PDB file of C-alpha atoms and ligand atoms in Angstrom:
ATOM      1  CA  UNK J 240       2.823 -10.317 185.563  1.00  0.00           C
ATOM      2  CA  UNK J 241       1.940  -6.817 184.481  1.00  0.00           C
ATOM      3  CA  UNK J 242       1.189  -4.502 187.353  1.00  0.00           C
ATOM      4  CA  UNK J 243      -2.446  -3.502 187.612  1.00  0.00           C
ATOM      5  CA  UNK J 244      -3.233   0.179 188.045  1.00  0.00           C
ATOM      6  CA  UNK J 245      -3.294   0.766 191.811  1.00  0.00           C
ATOM      7  CA  UNK J 246      -6.732   2.383 191.892  1.00  0.00           C
ATOM      8  CA  UNK J 247      -8.174  -0.409 189.770  1.00  0.00           C
ATOM      9  CA  UNK J 248      -6.609  -2.940 192.146  1.00  0.00           C
ATOM     10  CA  UNK J 249      -8.150  -1.208 195.150  1.00  0.00           C
ATOM     11  CA  UNK J 250     -11.513  -1.134 193.398  1.00  0.00           C
ATOM     12  CA  UNK J 251     -11.515  -4.936 193.156  1.00  0.00           C
ATOM     13  CA  UNK J 252     -11.818  -4.990 196.958  1.00  0.00           C
ATOM     14  CA  UNK J 253      -9.107  -7.648 197.202  1.00  0.00           C
ATOM     15  CA  UNK J 254      -6.778  -7.216 200.177  1.00  0.00           C
ATOM     16  CA  UNK J 255      -3.157  -6.074 199.979  1.00  0.00           C
ATOM     17  CA  UNK J 256      -0.232  -6.640 202.322  1.00  0.00           C
ATOM     18  CA  UNK J 257       1.805  -3.574 203.134  1.00  0.00           C
ATOM     19  CA  UNK J 258       5.381  -4.050 204.334  1.00  0.00           C
ATOM     20  CA  UNK J 259       6.601  -3.696 207.914  1.00  0.00           C
ATOM     21  CA  UNK J 260       8.813  -1.240 209.769  1.00  0.00           C
ATOM     22  CA  UNK J 261      11.832   0.410 208.170  1.00  0.00           C
ATOM     23  CA  UNK J 262      13.413   2.598 210.888  1.00  0.00           C
ATOM     24  CA  UNK J 263      13.371   0.028 213.677  1.00  0.00           C
ATOM     25  CA  UNK J 264      14.414  -2.665 211.205  1.00  0.00           C
ATOM     26  CA  UNK J 265      17.431  -0.599 210.124  1.00  0.00           C
ATOM     27  CA  UNK J 266      18.237  -0.167 213.804  1.00  0.00           C
ATOM     28  CA  UNK J 267      17.919  -3.905 214.379  1.00  0.00           C
ATOM     29  CA  UNK J 268      20.405  -4.437 211.541  1.00  0.00           C
ATOM     30  CA  UNK J 269      22.925  -2.110 213.152  1.00  0.00           C
ATOM     31  CA  UNK J 270      22.274   1.170 211.334  1.00  0.00           C
ATOM     32  CA  UNK J 271      22.493   4.196 213.640  1.00  0.00           C
ATOM     33  CA  UNK J 272      19.230   6.120 213.224  1.00  0.00           C
ATOM     34  CA  UNK J 273      19.633   8.676 215.977  1.00  0.00           C
ATOM     35  CA  UNK J 274      21.716  11.346 214.257  1.00  0.00           C
ATOM     36  CA  UNK J 275      20.473  14.725 215.466  1.00  0.00           C
ATOM     37  CA  UNK J 276      18.441  13.204 218.283  1.00  0.00           C
ATOM     38  CA  UNK J 277      18.138  14.707 221.728  1.00  0.00           C
ATOM     39  CA  UNK J 278      17.096  12.962 224.920  1.00  0.00           C
ATOM     40  CA  UNK J 279      13.411  13.243 224.054  1.00  0.00           C
ATOM     41  CA  UNK J 280      13.362  13.835 220.292  1.00  0.00           C
ATOM     42  CA  UNK J 281      14.099  11.497 217.437  1.00  0.00           C
ATOM     43  CA  UNK J 282      16.252  13.706 215.192  1.00  0.00           C
ATOM     44  CA  UNK J 283      16.547  12.680 211.540  1.00  0.00           C
ATOM     45  CA  UNK J 284      15.684   9.037 212.299  1.00  0.00           C
ATOM     46  CA  UNK J 285      15.886   6.767 209.238  1.00  0.00           C
ATOM     47  CA  UNK J 286      16.583   9.642 206.809  1.00  0.00           C
ATOM     48  CA  UNK J 287      20.345   9.476 207.372  1.00  0.00           C
ATOM     49  CA  UNK J 288      20.355   5.832 206.282  1.00  0.00           C
ATOM     50  CA  UNK J 289      20.216   7.180 202.722  1.00  0.00           C
ATOM     51  CA  UNK J 290      23.729   8.459 203.333  1.00  0.00           C
ATOM     52  CA  UNK J 291      25.020   5.829 205.736  1.00  0.00           C
ATOM     53  CA  UNK J 292      23.497   2.555 204.581  1.00  0.00           C
ATOM     54  CA  UNK J 293      21.453   2.596 201.363  1.00  0.00           C
ATOM     55  CA  UNK J 294      22.434  -1.036 200.781  1.00  0.00           C
ATOM     56  CA  UNK J 295      20.746  -2.006 204.060  1.00  0.00           C
ATOM     57  CA  UNK J 296      17.619  -0.096 203.034  1.00  0.00           C
ATOM     58  CA  UNK J 297      17.651  -2.122 199.831  1.00  0.00           C
ATOM     59  CA  UNK J 298      17.994  -5.366 201.792  1.00  0.00           C
ATOM     60  CA  UNK J 299      15.054  -4.477 204.016  1.00  0.00           C
ATOM     61  CA  UNK J 300      12.876  -3.859 200.947  1.00  0.00           C
ATOM     62  CA  UNK J 301      14.025  -7.150 199.457  1.00  0.00           C
ATOM     63  CA  UNK J 302      13.245  -9.043 202.646  1.00  0.00           C
ATOM     64  CA  UNK J 303       9.740  -7.593 202.842  1.00  0.00           C
ATOM     65  CA  UNK J 304       9.058  -8.496 199.222  1.00  0.00           C
ATOM     66  CA  UNK J 305      10.358 -12.016 199.883  1.00  0.00           C
ATOM     67  CA  UNK J 306       8.011 -12.163 202.885  1.00  0.00           C
ATOM     68  CA  UNK J 307       5.127 -11.463 200.528  1.00  0.00           C
ATOM     69  CA  UNK J 308       4.503  -7.722 200.735  1.00  0.00           C
ATOM     70  CA  UNK J 309       2.321  -6.311 197.958  1.00  0.00           C
ATOM     71  CA  UNK J 310       3.284  -2.716 198.779  1.00  0.00           C
ATOM     72  CA  UNK J 311       6.674  -1.369 199.897  1.00  0.00           C
ATOM     73  CA  UNK J 312       6.984   2.015 201.553  1.00  0.00           C
ATOM     74  CA  UNK J 313      10.049   4.027 200.555  1.00  0.00           C
ATOM     75  CA  UNK J 314      12.555   5.102 203.212  1.00  0.00           C
ATOM     76  CA  UNK J 315      11.593   8.746 202.783  1.00  0.00           C
ATOM     77  CA  UNK J 316       9.658   9.158 206.041  1.00  0.00           C
ATOM     78  CA  UNK J 317      11.736  12.181 207.088  1.00  0.00           C
ATOM     79  CA  UNK J 318      14.048  12.786 204.113  1.00  0.00           C
ATOM     80  CA  UNK J 319      12.922  16.407 204.208  1.00  0.00           C
ATOM     81  CA  UNK J 320      15.109  19.488 204.534  1.00  0.00           C
ATOM     82  CA  UNK J 321      13.931  20.160 208.106  1.00  0.00           C
ATOM     83  CA  UNK J 322      14.948  16.785 209.561  1.00  0.00           C
ATOM     84  CA  UNK J 323      18.057  16.396 207.396  1.00  0.00           C
ATOM     85  CA  UNK J 324      18.872  20.011 208.278  1.00  0.00           C
ATOM     86  CA  UNK J 325      19.333  18.901 211.898  1.00  0.00           C
ATOM     87  CA  UNK J 326      22.466  17.068 210.779  1.00  0.00           C
ATOM     88  CA  UNK J 327      23.687  19.498 208.112  1.00  0.00           C
ATOM     89  CA  UNK J 328      22.179  17.587 205.186  1.00  0.00           C
ATOM     90  CA  UNK J 329      19.225  19.859 204.415  1.00  0.00           C
ATOM     91  CA  UNK J 330      20.327  20.388 200.831  1.00  0.00           C
ATOM     92  CA  UNK J 331      20.261  16.635 200.208  1.00  0.00           C
ATOM     93  CA  UNK J 332      16.530  16.244 200.836  1.00  0.00           C
ATOM     94  CA  UNK J 333      15.341  15.861 197.246  1.00  0.00           C
ATOM     95  CA  UNK J 334      18.306  13.663 196.316  1.00  0.00           C
ATOM     96  CA  UNK J 335      17.809  11.290 199.266  1.00  0.00           C
ATOM     97  CA  UNK J 336      14.060  11.191 198.657  1.00  0.00           C
ATOM     98  CA  UNK J 337      14.606  10.182 195.029  1.00  0.00           C
ATOM     99  CA  UNK J 338      17.164   7.577 196.084  1.00  0.00           C
ATOM    100  CA  UNK J 339      14.703   6.156 198.615  1.00  0.00           C
ATOM    101  CA  UNK J 340      12.172   5.851 195.809  1.00  0.00           C
ATOM    102  CA  UNK J 341      14.590   4.195 193.423  1.00  0.00           C
ATOM    103  CA  UNK J 342      15.793   1.593 195.945  1.00  0.00           C
ATOM    104  CA  UNK J 343      12.244   0.396 196.552  1.00  0.00           C
ATOM    105  CA  UNK J 344      11.308   0.465 192.863  1.00  0.00           C
ATOM    106  CA  UNK J 345      14.426  -1.532 191.924  1.00  0.00           C
ATOM    107  CA  UNK J 346      13.766  -4.134 194.614  1.00  0.00           C
ATOM    108  CA  UNK J 347      10.164  -4.426 193.458  1.00  0.00           C
ATOM    109  CA  UNK J 348      11.098  -4.756 189.785  1.00  0.00           C
ATOM    110  CA  UNK J 349      13.543  -7.517 190.606  1.00  0.00           C
ATOM    111  CA  UNK J 350      11.519  -9.519 193.131  1.00  0.00           C
ATOM    112  CA  UNK J 351       7.783  -8.835 192.804  1.00  0.00           C
ATOM    113  CA  UNK J 352       7.050  -6.928 189.595  1.00  0.00           C
ATOM    114  CA  UNK J 353       3.298  -7.082 190.209  1.00  0.00           C
ATOM    115  CA  UNK J 354       3.683  -5.256 193.537  1.00  0.00           C
ATOM    116  CA  UNK J 355       3.511  -1.529 194.309  1.00  0.00           C
ATOM    117  CA  UNK J 356       5.783   1.111 195.791  1.00  0.00           C
ATOM    118  CA  UNK J 357       4.315   3.767 198.057  1.00  0.00           C
ATOM    119  CA  UNK J 358       6.288   6.958 198.485  1.00  0.00           C
ATOM    120  CA  UNK J 359       6.083   7.678 202.204  1.00  0.00           C
ATOM    121  CA  UNK J 360       6.360  11.004 203.969  1.00  0.00           C
ATOM    122  CA  UNK J 361       5.656  12.370 207.437  1.00  0.00           C
ATOM    123  CA  UNK J 362       5.204  15.915 208.819  1.00  0.00           C
ATOM    124  CA  UNK J 363       8.652  17.450 209.349  1.00  0.00           C
ATOM    125  CA  UNK J 364       7.796  18.696 212.850  1.00  0.00           C
ATOM    126  CA  UNK J 365       5.387  15.926 213.767  1.00  0.00           C
ATOM    127  CA  UNK J 366       2.400  18.227 213.426  1.00  0.00           C
ATOM    128  CA  UNK J 367       3.662  20.931 215.778  1.00  0.00           C
ATOM    129  CA  UNK J 368       2.232  24.426 215.359  1.00  0.00           C
ATOM    130  CA  UNK J 369       3.284  27.023 214.402  1.00  0.00           C
ATOM    131  CA  UNK J 370       6.124  25.438 212.436  1.00  0.00           C
ATOM    132  CA  UNK J 371       4.409  22.642 210.523  1.00  0.00           C
ATOM    133  CA  UNK J 372       1.821  24.889 208.845  1.00  0.00           C
ATOM    134  CA  UNK J 373       4.787  26.634 207.223  1.00  0.00           C
ATOM    135  CA  UNK J 374       7.161  23.769 206.511  1.00  0.00           C
ATOM    136  CA  UNK J 375       4.816  20.857 205.866  1.00  0.00           C
ATOM    137  CA  UNK J 376       3.293  21.974 202.536  1.00  0.00           C
ATOM    138  CA  UNK J 377       6.696  22.908 201.103  1.00  0.00           C
ATOM    139  CA  UNK J 378       8.414  19.689 202.172  1.00  0.00           C
ATOM    140  CA  UNK J 379       5.529  17.417 201.171  1.00  0.00           C
ATOM    141  CA  UNK J 380       5.322  19.029 197.713  1.00  0.00           C
ATOM    142  CA  UNK J 381       9.067  18.536 197.265  1.00  0.00           C
ATOM    143  CA  UNK J 382       8.933  14.917 198.400  1.00  0.00           C
ATOM    144  CA  UNK J 383       5.919  14.109 196.224  1.00  0.00           C
ATOM    145  CA  UNK J 384       7.739  15.470 193.151  1.00  0.00           C
ATOM    146  CA  UNK J 385      10.946  13.597 193.953  1.00  0.00           C
ATOM    147  CA  UNK J 386       9.115  10.325 194.629  1.00  0.00           C
ATOM    148  CA  UNK J 387       7.182  10.630 191.390  1.00  0.00           C
ATOM    149  CA  UNK J 388      10.450  11.163 189.532  1.00  0.00           C
ATOM    150  CA  UNK J 389      11.740   7.981 191.152  1.00  0.00           C
ATOM    151  CA  UNK J 390       8.793   6.038 189.731  1.00  0.00           C
ATOM    152  CA  UNK J 391       6.653   5.238 192.779  1.00  0.00           C
ATOM    153  CA  UNK J 392       3.078   4.070 192.138  1.00  0.00           C
ATOM    154  CA  UNK J 393       1.359   5.990 194.898  1.00  0.00           C
ATOM    155  CA  UNK J 394       2.021   8.316 197.815  1.00  0.00           C
ATOM    156  CA  UNK J 395       1.606   7.492 201.500  1.00  0.00           C
ATOM    157  CA  UNK J 396       1.047  10.553 203.681  1.00  0.00           C
ATOM    158  CA  UNK J 397       1.632   9.042 207.101  1.00  0.00           C
ATOM    159  CA  UNK J 398       2.353   9.580 210.776  1.00  0.00           C
ATOM    160  CA  UNK J 399      -0.059  12.473 210.675  1.00  0.00           C
ATOM    161  CA  UNK J 400      -2.844  13.107 213.159  1.00  0.00           C
ATOM    162  CA  UNK J 401      -4.410  16.564 213.055  1.00  0.00           C
ATOM    163  CA  UNK J 402      -7.150  17.424 210.568  1.00  0.00           C
ATOM    164  CA  UNK J 403      -5.588  20.769 209.587  1.00  0.00           C
ATOM    165  CA  UNK J 404      -2.247  19.100 208.844  1.00  0.00           C
ATOM    166  CA  UNK J 405      -3.927  16.353 206.851  1.00  0.00           C
ATOM    167  CA  UNK J 406      -5.831  18.787 204.639  1.00  0.00           C
ATOM    168  CA  UNK J 407      -2.649  20.806 204.029  1.00  0.00           C
ATOM    169  CA  UNK J 408      -0.706  17.636 203.275  1.00  0.00           C
ATOM    170  CA  UNK J 409      -3.204  16.305 200.764  1.00  0.00           C
ATOM    171  CA  UNK J 410      -3.318  19.657 198.988  1.00  0.00           C
ATOM    172  CA  UNK J 411       0.480  19.708 198.848  1.00  0.00           C
ATOM    173  CA  UNK J 412       0.894  16.245 197.320  1.00  0.00           C
ATOM    174  CA  UNK J 413      -2.105  16.225 194.983  1.00  0.00           C
ATOM    175  CA  UNK J 414      -0.338  18.052 192.121  1.00  0.00           C
ATOM    176  CA  UNK J 415       1.909  14.977 191.682  1.00  0.00           C
ATOM    177  CA  UNK J 416      -1.150  13.230 190.269  1.00  0.00           C
ATOM    178  CA  UNK J 417      -0.569   9.884 192.029  1.00  0.00           C
ATOM    179  CA  UNK J 418      -3.010   7.863 194.159  1.00  0.00           C
ATOM    180  CA  UNK J 419      -2.802   8.867 197.824  1.00  0.00           C
ATOM    181  CA  UNK J 420      -3.073   6.741 200.958  1.00  0.00           C
ATOM    182  CA  UNK J 421      -3.386   8.431 204.318  1.00  0.00           C
ATOM    183  CA  UNK J 422      -1.844   6.882 207.451  1.00  0.00           C
ATOM    184  CA  UNK J 423      -3.372   8.251 210.677  1.00  0.00           C
ATOM    185  CA  UNK J 424      -1.099   7.871 213.694  1.00  0.00           C
ATOM    186  CA  UNK J 425      -1.520   7.430 217.448  1.00  0.00           C
ATOM    187  CA  UNK J 426      -5.104   6.242 217.556  1.00  0.00           C
ATOM    188  CA  UNK J 427      -6.319   6.309 221.167  1.00  0.00           C
ATOM    189  CA  UNK J 428      -7.288   3.232 223.171  1.00  0.00           C
ATOM    190  CA  UNK J 429     -10.899   4.232 222.554  1.00  0.00           C
ATOM    191  CA  UNK J 430     -10.315   4.218 218.791  1.00  0.00           C
ATOM    192  CA  UNK J 431     -10.332   7.974 218.197  1.00  0.00           C
ATOM    193  CA  UNK J 432      -7.918  10.354 216.497  1.00  0.00           C
ATOM    194  CA  UNK J 433      -5.140  11.605 218.762  1.00  0.00           C
ATOM    195  CA  UNK J 434      -6.463  15.116 219.432  1.00  0.00           C
ATOM    196  CA  UNK J 435     -10.117  14.300 219.957  1.00  0.00           C
ATOM    197  CA  UNK J 436     -11.153  15.028 216.384  1.00  0.00           C
ATOM    198  CA  UNK J 437     -13.442  12.443 214.795  1.00  0.00           C
ATOM    199  CA  UNK J 438     -13.064  10.498 211.558  1.00  0.00           C
ATOM    200  CA  UNK J 439     -16.289  12.149 210.421  1.00  0.00           C
ATOM    201  CA  UNK J 440     -14.715  15.589 210.948  1.00  0.00           C
ATOM    202  CA  UNK J 441     -11.706  14.473 208.935  1.00  0.00           C
ATOM    203  CA  UNK J 442     -13.779  13.188 206.031  1.00  0.00           C
ATOM    204  CA  UNK J 443     -15.866  16.364 206.038  1.00  0.00           C
ATOM    205  CA  UNK J 444     -12.753  18.561 206.080  1.00  0.00           C
ATOM    206  CA  UNK J 445     -11.220  16.624 203.186  1.00  0.00           C
ATOM    207  CA  UNK J 446     -14.348  17.320 201.160  1.00  0.00           C
ATOM    208  CA  UNK J 447     -13.704  16.755 197.480  1.00  0.00           C
ATOM    209  CA  UNK J 448      -9.953  16.225 197.969  1.00  0.00           C
ATOM    210  CA  UNK J 449      -9.415  12.658 196.868  1.00  0.00           C
ATOM    211  CA  UNK J 450      -7.821  10.190 199.259  1.00  0.00           C
ATOM    212  CA  UNK J 451      -7.704   6.653 197.875  1.00  0.00           C
ATOM    213  CA  UNK J 452      -7.431   4.868 201.211  1.00  0.00           C
ATOM    214  CA  UNK J 453      -7.259   5.704 204.915  1.00  0.00           C
ATOM    215  CA  UNK J 454      -5.194   3.554 207.258  1.00  0.00           C
ATOM    216  CA  UNK J 455      -4.626   3.585 211.010  1.00  0.00           C
ATOM    217  CA  UNK J 456      -0.930   3.347 211.795  1.00  0.00           C
ATOM    218  CA  UNK J 457       1.762   3.567 214.463  1.00  0.00           C
ATOM    219  CA  UNK J 458      -0.817   2.739 217.129  1.00  0.00           C
ATOM    220  CA  UNK J 459      -1.203  -0.205 219.480  1.00  0.00           C
ATOM    221  CA  UNK J 460      -2.949  -3.218 217.947  1.00  0.00           C
ATOM    222  CA  UNK J 461      -5.800  -2.870 220.461  1.00  0.00           C
ATOM    223  CA  UNK J 462      -6.270   0.775 219.480  1.00  0.00           C
ATOM    224  CA  UNK J 463      -6.510  -0.269 215.859  1.00  0.00           C
ATOM    225  CA  UNK J 464      -9.143  -2.856 216.733  1.00  0.00           C
ATOM    226  CA  UNK J 465     -11.110  -0.086 218.466  1.00  0.00           C
ATOM    227  CA  UNK J 466     -10.608   2.441 215.686  1.00  0.00           C
ATOM    228  CA  UNK J 467     -11.243   0.457 212.519  1.00  0.00           C
ATOM    229  CA  UNK J 468     -15.026   0.096 213.012  1.00  0.00           C
ATOM    230  CA  UNK J 469     -15.254   3.849 213.659  1.00  0.00           C
ATOM    231  CA  UNK J 470     -13.238   4.618 210.564  1.00  0.00           C
ATOM    232  CA  UNK J 471     -15.412   2.194 208.582  1.00  0.00           C
ATOM    233  CA  UNK J 472     -18.536   4.113 209.580  1.00  0.00           C
ATOM    234  CA  UNK J 473     -17.033   7.468 208.619  1.00  0.00           C
ATOM    235  CA  UNK J 474     -15.235   6.635 205.370  1.00  0.00           C
ATOM    236  CA  UNK J 475     -16.696   4.582 202.533  1.00  0.00           C
ATOM    237  CA  UNK J 476     -13.434   4.023 200.649  1.00  0.00           C
ATOM    238  CA  UNK J 477     -10.697   1.438 201.230  1.00  0.00           C
ATOM    239  CA  UNK J 478      -9.355   1.264 204.803  1.00  0.00           C
ATOM    240  CA  UNK J 479      -6.489  -0.533 206.475  1.00  0.00           C
ATOM    241  CA  UNK J 480      -4.020  -0.662 209.320  1.00  0.00           C
ATOM    242  CA  UNK J 481      -0.382  -1.085 210.243  1.00  0.00           C
ATOM    243  CA  UNK J 482       0.209  -1.164 214.001  1.00  0.00           C
ATOM    244  CA  UNK J 483       3.369  -0.452 215.903  1.00  0.00           C
ATOM    245  CA  UNK J 484       4.263  -3.179 218.337  1.00  0.00           C
ATOM    246  CA  UNK J 485       7.224  -1.796 220.185  1.00  0.00           C
ATOM    247  CA  UNK J 486       7.433   1.954 220.189  1.00  0.00           C
ATOM    248  CA  UNK J 487       6.868   3.892 223.373  1.00  0.00           C
ATOM    249  CA  UNK J 488       7.174   7.597 223.962  1.00  0.00           C
ATOM    250  CA  UNK J 489       9.489   6.843 226.851  1.00  0.00           C
ATOM    251  CA  UNK J 490      12.096   5.457 224.462  1.00  0.00           C
ATOM    252  CA  UNK J 491      15.397   7.244 224.761  1.00  0.00           C
ATOM    253  CA  UNK J 492      16.704   7.668 221.203  1.00  0.00           C
ATOM    254  CA  UNK J 493      20.245   8.203 222.457  1.00  0.00           C
ATOM    255  CA  UNK J 494      20.450   4.969 224.386  1.00  0.00           C
ATOM    256  CA  UNK J 495      22.567   2.844 222.105  1.00  0.00           C
ATOM    257  CA  UNK J 496      21.866  -0.311 224.060  1.00  0.00           C
ATOM    258  CA  UNK J 497      18.174   0.205 223.752  1.00  0.00           C
ATOM    259  CA  UNK J 498      16.536  -1.733 220.957  1.00  0.00           C
ATOM    260  CA  UNK J 499      12.981  -0.865 220.004  1.00  0.00           C
ATOM    261  CA  UNK J 500      12.739  -4.509 219.272  1.00  0.00           C
ATOM    262  CA  UNK J 501      13.179  -5.341 222.901  1.00  0.00           C
ATOM    263  CA  UNK J 502      10.134  -3.508 224.197  1.00  0.00           C
ATOM    264  CA  UNK J 503       6.969  -5.512 223.929  1.00  0.00           C
ATOM    265  CA  UNK J 504       7.709  -7.394 220.738  1.00  0.00           C
ATOM    266  CA  UNK J 505       8.418 -10.478 222.806  1.00  0.00           C
ATOM    267  CA  UNK J 506       4.753 -10.623 223.695  1.00  0.00           C
ATOM    268  CA  UNK J 507       3.452  -9.601 220.258  1.00  0.00           C
ATOM    269  CA  UNK J 508       4.764 -12.203 217.881  1.00  0.00           C
ATOM    270  CA  UNK J 509       4.177 -12.638 214.139  1.00  0.00           C
ATOM    271  CA  UNK J 510       1.379 -15.038 215.064  1.00  0.00           C
ATOM    272  CA  UNK J 511      -0.368 -12.297 217.018  1.00  0.00           C
ATOM    273  CA  UNK J 512      -0.222  -9.956 214.044  1.00  0.00           C
ATOM    274  CA  UNK J 513      -1.689 -12.684 211.851  1.00  0.00           C
ATOM    275  CA  UNK J 514      -4.533 -13.231 214.348  1.00  0.00           C
ATOM    276  CA  UNK J 515      -5.248  -9.514 214.586  1.00  0.00           C
ATOM    277  CA  UNK J 516      -4.980  -9.301 210.811  1.00  0.00           C
ATOM    278  CA  UNK J 517      -7.828 -11.779 210.473  1.00  0.00           C
ATOM    279  CA  UNK J 518      -9.941  -9.685 212.823  1.00  0.00           C
ATOM    280  CA  UNK J 519      -9.162  -6.490 210.929  1.00  0.00           C
ATOM    281  CA  UNK J 520     -10.018  -8.077 207.587  1.00  0.00           C
ATOM    282  CA  UNK J 521     -13.395  -9.006 209.080  1.00  0.00           C
ATOM    283  CA  UNK J 522     -13.802  -5.351 210.126  1.00  0.00           C
ATOM    284  CA  UNK J 523     -13.433  -4.330 206.506  1.00  0.00           C
ATOM    285  CA  UNK J 524      -9.713  -3.587 206.291  1.00  0.00           C
ATOM    286  CA  UNK J 525      -8.277  -4.073 202.807  1.00  0.00           C
ATOM    287  CA  UNK J 526      -4.646  -3.060 203.397  1.00  0.00           C
ATOM    288  CA  UNK J 527      -2.658  -4.535 206.295  1.00  0.00           C
ATOM    289  CA  UNK J 528       0.977  -4.255 207.299  1.00  0.00           C
ATOM    290  CA  UNK J 529       3.213  -3.305 210.194  1.00  0.00           C
ATOM    291  CA  UNK J 530       4.756  -0.166 211.678  1.00  0.00           C
ATOM    292  CA  UNK J 531       7.490   0.292 214.311  1.00  0.00           C
ATOM    293  CA  UNK J 532       9.250  -2.902 215.436  1.00  0.00           C
ATOM    294  CA  UNK J 533       7.519  -5.254 213.028  1.00  0.00           C
ATOM    295  CA  UNK J 534       9.875  -7.423 210.954  1.00  0.00           C
ATOM    296  CA  UNK J 535       9.802  -9.478 207.756  1.00  0.00           C
ATOM    297  CA  UNK J 536       8.671 -12.419 209.928  1.00  0.00           C
ATOM    298  CA  UNK J 537       5.572 -10.464 210.936  1.00  0.00           C
ATOM    299  CA  UNK J 538       4.778  -9.685 207.312  1.00  0.00           C
ATOM    300  CA  UNK J 539       5.296 -13.322 206.315  1.00  0.00           C
ATOM    301  CA  UNK J 540       2.818 -14.371 209.024  1.00  0.00           C
ATOM    302  CA  UNK J 541       0.333 -11.731 207.909  1.00  0.00           C
ATOM    303  CA  UNK J 542       0.720 -12.869 204.315  1.00  0.00           C
ATOM    304  CA  UNK J 543      -0.507 -16.329 205.298  1.00  0.00           C
ATOM    305  CA  UNK J 544      -3.897 -14.973 206.405  1.00  0.00           C
ATOM    306  CA  UNK J 545      -4.334 -12.347 203.674  1.00  0.00           C
ATOM    307  CA  UNK J 546      -5.389 -13.996 200.424  1.00  0.00           C
ATOM    308  CA  UNK J 547      -4.413 -13.009 196.916  1.00  0.00           C
ATOM    309  CA  UNK J 548      -0.663 -12.337 196.769  1.00  0.00           C
ATOM    310  CA  UNK J 549       0.328 -10.360 193.679  1.00  0.00           C
TER     311      UNK J 549
HETATM  312 ZN1   ZN W 708       5.470   3.451 213.821  1.00  0.00          ZN
END
């Protein structure tokens, strides 16, 4: 089946299934993702998998497509020169970003040619002033170019939470000329943005800068349930969500015995994600997937309640 233009597909209003976690899934499959980490900071996270285990990254993409994902996110979350620079690989940023794009595109072409690939990227310092205002626009522009060269269908600016960062990020990636989805992180239990800013303030600040969809991500499922109706009121375009189900700030990234999978994923099963997915569809969500600690089984369960597989 020929792949429909992504914006045209969104405009149909039909729902789409986004894939699940990459970093925690690599970790679950035995890939060490804590190079450059300190006791309380993540280091380069999944970026070094482009050097250490690209074949595992490929397998994860394949497994999510087999589970029914309509959109894969490339493993380029932190393949920027800041994070890779922590482990002496700063000059590999563009190369690893392109490779991340190609692995997802190849898996898609082979398994689900009607599906989409989103080129993902996150703020190199997690939104920390005064460094991110300097590094974020440069790194995002580089990643957007590299991902476009790799053939992705759209960009996913994610794990971002402050309005100033978001505006800078959208301006940095817009020249690539691809559709843009925005993934807002760490939604509070009350359903607000992490620093007390409102969705209305975000939409106002974005002004004429075009964002094709806004999703709530890397937040507890309950926070997403609280936030989606607020986002719906503030933003008229397509919305969605991909919760994390196992990440806590208390995680020690250097604890080799510690599996993110072992946190609260025992109590939040694929069936729970499917049940929440139904609720979120009813709240107006069009794009649903999973963040930290979700697995292909979660996406397969979600697929069963989201109609219209590509
Ligand atoms: Zn996450």
